[in-house]
Amino acid sequence: MKFSGWPEKGELVVGEVDEITDFGVFVDLDEYEDKRGLTHVSEVASGWIKNIRDHVSVGERVVAKVLDVDESSQQIDLSIKDVNDHQRSDKIQEWKNERKADNWMTIAFGEDVSDEQYTRVAEALYSAFGSMYDGFEEAAIHGEEALSDTDLDDDEIDAIVEAARENVSVPYVNVTGYVDLESAEADGVDDVKAALEAAEGNGEVPEEVELEVSYVGAPEYRIRVRAPDYKTAENELEASADRARQSIETAGGVGAFHRERETEDE
C-alpha cells in the first residue's frame, strides 16, 4: 500500500535512488504515491564528500529522515546520514513486513480486489493496529476476535483470518513450570489423573495456546506452554497449575506449583 499524502517532518522513509547529481541525490519514496525527495550532498554521509557516487548508487534502496516538507513547491528534503544502523534495520524490516501484508491482502481478497475495498480494509487495519502486517499477525493469533472492533464486515474478517492463518508465521514464546501432586486417599491414582486432566485445560485453553503436561518423577509433573507472548504464556502456565492444585486439594490431596525442577531423574 502506498500513501497518497505527504510524509511528516522527522519521519523515516524508504526509497530508491533514481538520480545522482553533483549537488545531491534524488530518491523515489516507496511508501508514498508519486513522491520524490532530495538528499543534499551534505546530508548523504558524514564528513567531506569527494565523490558522492562513492556513497550511493542508482537503484540502491536507502532509508532517509525527512528534514522538511514543502507541499506548495512539491519538495521533500531528506537526510541519509542522520539515520543510524539500528533505525535503518528496523525501518527496512517494517517496510518488508508491509510488502508481505500487501501480498496477504491479495491472497485474502483476490487479484481483482477494488482500490476502494483495498484502501478501506487497509485503513481499518492501520487504525486498529498501526500497520497491515500487525493486523494480519493479530488475526493469525486471535482469529475473528482480534478484528471484532474494526469497521470490517464479517466476510472481510473471515477472509483476513483465513489468509493470515495460512500465511503468517507467528512469533511464539515457551515457558515451563512444575506442579507437585500427591494424594494418600484410596483413589489417589485417579485423583492425580483427574488433576492432570484439569491442568491440561478441560477445554479452557485458548486456541492460540499450546499446553502440554508430562511426567517428571513422582510427585512432580512438567507443564509446558507455548503462546504468542510472555504475558499470555505466564498466565496460562499459572492457570494450568492452579487448576491441577484445586483438583487434587478438592479430592483431599496436596498440590504445589514451582518454576524450577526439583527431581533429579526423570
JSON list of N, CA, C and O in Angstrom, two decimals, residues 149-172:
[
{"chain": "A", "resi": 149, "resn": "ASP", "atom": "N", "xyz": [-13.54, -5.26, 16.73]},
{"chain": "A", "resi": 149, "resn": "ASP", "atom": "CA", "xyz": [-13.80, -3.83, 16.98]},
{"chain": "A", "resi": 149, "resn": "ASP", "atom": "C", "xyz": [-13.50, -2.95, 15.78]},
{"chain": "A", "resi": 149, "resn": "ASP", "atom": "O", "xyz": [-13.55, -1.73, 15.87]},
{"chain": "A", "resi": 150, "resn": "THR", "atom": "N", "xyz": [-13.17, -3.55, 14.64]},
{"chain": "A", "resi": 150, "resn": "THR", "atom": "CA", "xyz": [-12.92, -2.77, 13.43]},
{"chain": "A", "resi": 150, "resn": "THR", "atom": "C", "xyz": [-14.22, -2.54, 12.67]},
{"chain": "A", "resi": 150, "resn": "THR", "atom": "O", "xyz": [-15.27, -3.08, 13.03]},
{"chain": "A", "resi": 151, "resn": "ASP", "atom": "N", "xyz": [-14.13, -1.75, 11.60]},
{"chain": "A", "resi": 151, "resn": "ASP", "atom": "CA", "xyz": [-15.31, -1.49, 10.77]},
{"chain": "A", "resi": 151, "resn": "ASP", "atom": "C", "xyz": [-15.47, -2.50, 9.65]},
{"chain": "A", "resi": 151, "resn": "ASP", "atom": "O", "xyz": [-16.30, -2.31, 8.75]},
{"chain": "A", "resi": 152, "resn": "LEU", "atom": "N", "xyz": [-14.69, -3.56, 9.67]},
{"chain": "A", "resi": 152, "resn": "LEU", "atom": "CA", "xyz": [-14.76, -4.57, 8.62]},
{"chain": "A", "resi": 152, "resn": "LEU", "atom": "C", "xyz": [-16.01, -5.44, 8.77]},
{"chain": "A", "resi": 152, "resn": "LEU", "atom": "O", "xyz": [-16.45, -5.71, 9.89]},
{"chain": "A", "resi": 153, "resn": "ASP", "atom": "N", "xyz": [-16.56, -5.89, 7.64]},
{"chain": "A", "resi": 153, "resn": "ASP", "atom": "CA", "xyz": [-17.74, -6.76, 7.74]},
{"chain": "A", "resi": 153, "resn": "ASP", "atom": "C", "xyz": [-17.29, -8.21, 7.96]},
{"chain": "A", "resi": 153, "resn": "ASP", "atom": "O", "xyz": [-16.11, -8.53, 7.89]},
{"chain": "A", "resi": 154, "resn": "ASP", "atom": "N", "xyz": [-18.26, -9.07, 8.20]},
{"chain": "A", "resi": 154, "resn": "ASP", "atom": "CA", "xyz": [-17.95, -10.46, 8.57]},
{"chain": "A", "resi": 154, "resn": "ASP", "atom": "C", "xyz": [-17.18, -11.19, 7.47]},
{"chain": "A", "resi": 154, "resn": "ASP", "atom": "O", "xyz": [-16.25, -11.96, 7.76]},
{"chain": "A", "resi": 155, "resn": "ASP", "atom": "N", "xyz": [-17.56, -10.96, 6.22]},
{"chain": "A", "resi": 155, "resn": "ASP", "atom": "CA", "xyz": [-16.87, -11.64, 5.12]},
{"chain": "A", "resi": 155, "resn": "ASP", "atom": "C", "xyz": [-15.42, -11.18, 5.02]},
{"chain": "A", "resi": 155, "resn": "ASP", "atom": "O", "xyz": [-14.51, -12.00, 4.77]},
{"chain": "A", "resi": 156, "resn": "GLU", "atom": "N", "xyz": [-15.17, -9.90, 5.23]},
{"chain": "A", "resi": 156, "resn": "GLU", "atom": "CA", "xyz": [-13.81, -9.38, 5.17]},
{"chain": "A", "resi": 156, "resn": "GLU", "atom": "C", "xyz": [-12.97, -9.92, 6.33]},
{"chain": "A", "resi": 156, "resn": "GLU", "atom": "O", "xyz": [-11.80, -10.27, 6.16]},
{"chain": "A", "resi": 157, "resn": "ILE", "atom": "N", "xyz": [-13.58, -9.99, 7.50]},
{"chain": "A", "resi": 157, "resn": "ILE", "atom": "CA", "xyz": [-12.87, -10.55, 8.67]},
{"chain": "A", "resi": 157, "resn": "ILE", "atom": "C", "xyz": [-12.51, -12.01, 8.41]},
{"chain": "A", "resi": 157, "resn": "ILE", "atom": "O", "xyz": [-11.38, -12.44, 8.67]},
{"chain": "A", "resi": 158, "resn": "ASP", "atom": "N", "xyz": [-13.46, -12.79, 7.89]},
{"chain": "A", "resi": 158, "resn": "ASP", "atom": "CA", "xyz": [-13.21, -14.21, 7.61]},
{"chain": "A", "resi": 158, "resn": "ASP", "atom": "C", "xyz": [-12.07, -14.36, 6.60]},
{"chain": "A", "resi": 158, "resn": "ASP", "atom": "O", "xyz": [-11.22, -15.25, 6.73]},
{"chain": "A", "resi": 159, "resn": "ALA", "atom": "N", "xyz": [-12.06, -13.50, 5.58]},
{"chain": "A", "resi": 159, "resn": "ALA", "atom": "CA", "xyz": [-11.03, -13.58, 4.53]},
{"chain": "A", "resi": 159, "resn": "ALA", "atom": "C", "xyz": [-9.66, -13.26, 5.09]},
{"chain": "A", "resi": 159, "resn": "ALA", "atom": "O", "xyz": [-8.66, -13.92, 4.76]},
{"chain": "A", "resi": 160, "resn": "ILE", "atom": "N", "xyz": [-9.58, -12.26, 5.96]},
{"chain": "A", "resi": 160, "resn": "ILE", "atom": "CA", "xyz": [-8.30, -11.89, 6.56]},
{"chain": "A", "resi": 160, "resn": "ILE", "atom": "C", "xyz": [-7.80, -12.99, 7.47]},
{"chain": "A", "resi": 160, "resn": "ILE", "atom": "O", "xyz": [-6.62, -13.36, 7.44]},
{"chain": "A", "resi": 161, "resn": "VAL", "atom": "N", "xyz": [-8.67, -13.52, 8.31]},
{"chain": "A", "resi": 161, "resn": "VAL", "atom": "CA", "xyz": [-8.27, -14.57, 9.25]},
{"chain": "A", "resi": 161, "resn": "VAL", "atom": "C", "xyz": [-7.79, -15.81, 8.49]},
{"chain": "A", "resi": 161, "resn": "VAL", "atom": "O", "xyz": [-6.76, -16.41, 8.84]},
{"chain": "A", "resi": 162, "resn": "GLU", "atom": "N", "xyz": [-8.50, -16.20, 7.45]},
{"chain": "A", "resi": 162, "resn": "GLU", "atom": "CA", "xyz": [-8.11, -17.37, 6.68]},
{"chain": "A", "resi": 162, "resn": "GLU", "atom": "C", "xyz": [-6.74, -17.16, 6.02]},
{"chain": "A", "resi": 162, "resn": "GLU", "atom": "O", "xyz": [-5.86, -18.04, 6.09]},
{"chain": "A", "resi": 163, "resn": "ALA", "atom": "N", "xyz": [-6.54, -16.00, 5.42]},
{"chain": "A", "resi": 163, "resn": "ALA", "atom": "CA", "xyz": [-5.26, -15.71, 4.77]},
{"chain": "A", "resi": 163, "resn": "ALA", "atom": "C", "xyz": [-4.15, -15.63, 5.81]},
{"chain": "A", "resi": 163, "resn": "ALA", "atom": "O", "xyz": [-3.02, -16.10, 5.57]},
{"chain": "A", "resi": 164, "resn": "ALA", "atom": "N", "xyz": [-4.45, -15.03, 6.96]},
{"chain": "A", "resi": 164, "resn": "ALA", "atom": "CA", "xyz": [-3.44, -14.87, 8.00]},
{"chain": "A", "resi": 164, "resn": "ALA", "atom": "C", "xyz": [-3.00, -16.22, 8.55]},
{"chain": "A", "resi": 164, "resn": "ALA", "atom": "O", "xyz": [-1.79, -16.47, 8.71]},
{"chain": "A", "resi": 165, "resn": "ARG", "atom": "N", "xyz": [-3.95, -17.08, 8.82]},
{"chain": "A", "resi": 165, "resn": "ARG", "atom": "CA", "xyz": [-3.61, -18.37, 9.44]},
{"chain": "A", "resi": 165, "resn": "ARG", "atom": "C", "xyz": [-2.91, -19.32, 8.46]},
{"chain": "A", "resi": 165, "resn": "ARG", "atom": "O", "xyz": [-2.24, -20.26, 8.87]},
{"chain": "A", "resi": 166, "resn": "GLU", "atom": "N", "xyz": [-3.03, -19.06, 7.18]},
{"chain": "A", "resi": 166, "resn": "GLU", "atom": "CA", "xyz": [-2.34, -19.89, 6.19]},
{"chain": "A", "resi": 166, "resn": "GLU", "atom": "C", "xyz": [-0.97, -19.34, 5.83]},
{"chain": "A", "resi": 166, "resn": "GLU", "atom": "O", "xyz": [-0.14, -20.09, 5.31]},
{"chain": "A", "resi": 167, "resn": "ASN", "atom": "N", "xyz": [-0.72, -18.05, 6.10]},
{"chain": "A", "resi": 167, "resn": "ASN", "atom": "CA", "xyz": [0.50, -17.43, 5.58]},
{"chain": "A", "resi": 167, "resn": "ASN", "atom": "C", "xyz": [1.37, -16.72, 6.61]},
{"chain": "A", "resi": 167, "resn": "ASN", "atom": "O", "xyz": [2.56, -16.50, 6.35]},
{"chain": "A", "resi": 168, "resn": "VAL", "atom": "N", "xyz": [0.83, -16.34, 7.76]},
{"chain": "A", "resi": 168, "resn": "VAL", "atom": "CA", "xyz": [1.59, -15.56, 8.73]},
{"chain": "A", "resi": 168, "resn": "VAL", "atom": "C", "xyz": [2.34, -16.48, 9.69]},
{"chain": "A", "resi": 168, "resn": "VAL", "atom": "O", "xyz": [1.74, -17.36, 10.31]},
{"chain": "A", "resi": 169, "resn": "SER", "atom": "N", "xyz": [3.64, -16.28, 9.80]},
{"chain": "A", "resi": 169, "resn": "SER", "atom": "CA", "xyz": [4.44, -17.00, 10.79]},
{"chain": "A", "resi": 169, "resn": "SER", "atom": "C", "xyz": [4.41, -16.22, 12.09]},
{"chain": "A", "resi": 169, "resn": "SER", "atom": "O", "xyz": [5.00, -15.14, 12.20]},
{"chain": "A", "resi": 170, "resn": "VAL", "atom": "N", "xyz": [3.72, -16.75, 13.07]},
{"chain": "A", "resi": 170, "resn": "VAL", "atom": "CA", "xyz": [3.51, -16.03, 14.32]},
{"chain": "A", "resi": 170, "resn": "VAL", "atom": "C", "xyz": [4.67, -16.29, 15.28]},
{"chain": "A", "resi": 170, "resn": "VAL", "atom": "O", "xyz": [5.07, -17.44, 15.49]},
{"chain": "A", "resi": 171, "resn": "PRO", "atom": "N", "xyz": [5.23, -15.24, 15.87]},
{"chain": "A", "resi": 171, "resn": "PRO", "atom": "CA", "xyz": [6.28, -15.45, 16.88]},
{"chain": "A", "resi": 171, "resn": "PRO", "atom": "C", "xyz": [5.68, -16.01, 18.16]},
{"chain": "A", "resi": 171, "resn": "PRO", "atom": "O", "xyz": [4.66, -15.51, 18.65]},
{"chain": "A", "resi": 172, "resn": "TYR", "atom": "N", "xyz": [6.29, -17.05, 18.68]},
{"chain": "A", "resi": 172, "resn": "TYR", "atom": "CA", "xyz": [5.79, -17.67, 19.90]},
{"chain": "A", "resi": 172, "resn": "TYR", "atom": "C", "xyz": [6.88, -17.72, 20.97]},
{"chain": "A", "resi": 172, "resn": "TYR", "atom": "O", "xyz": [8.06, -17.69, 20.66]}
]
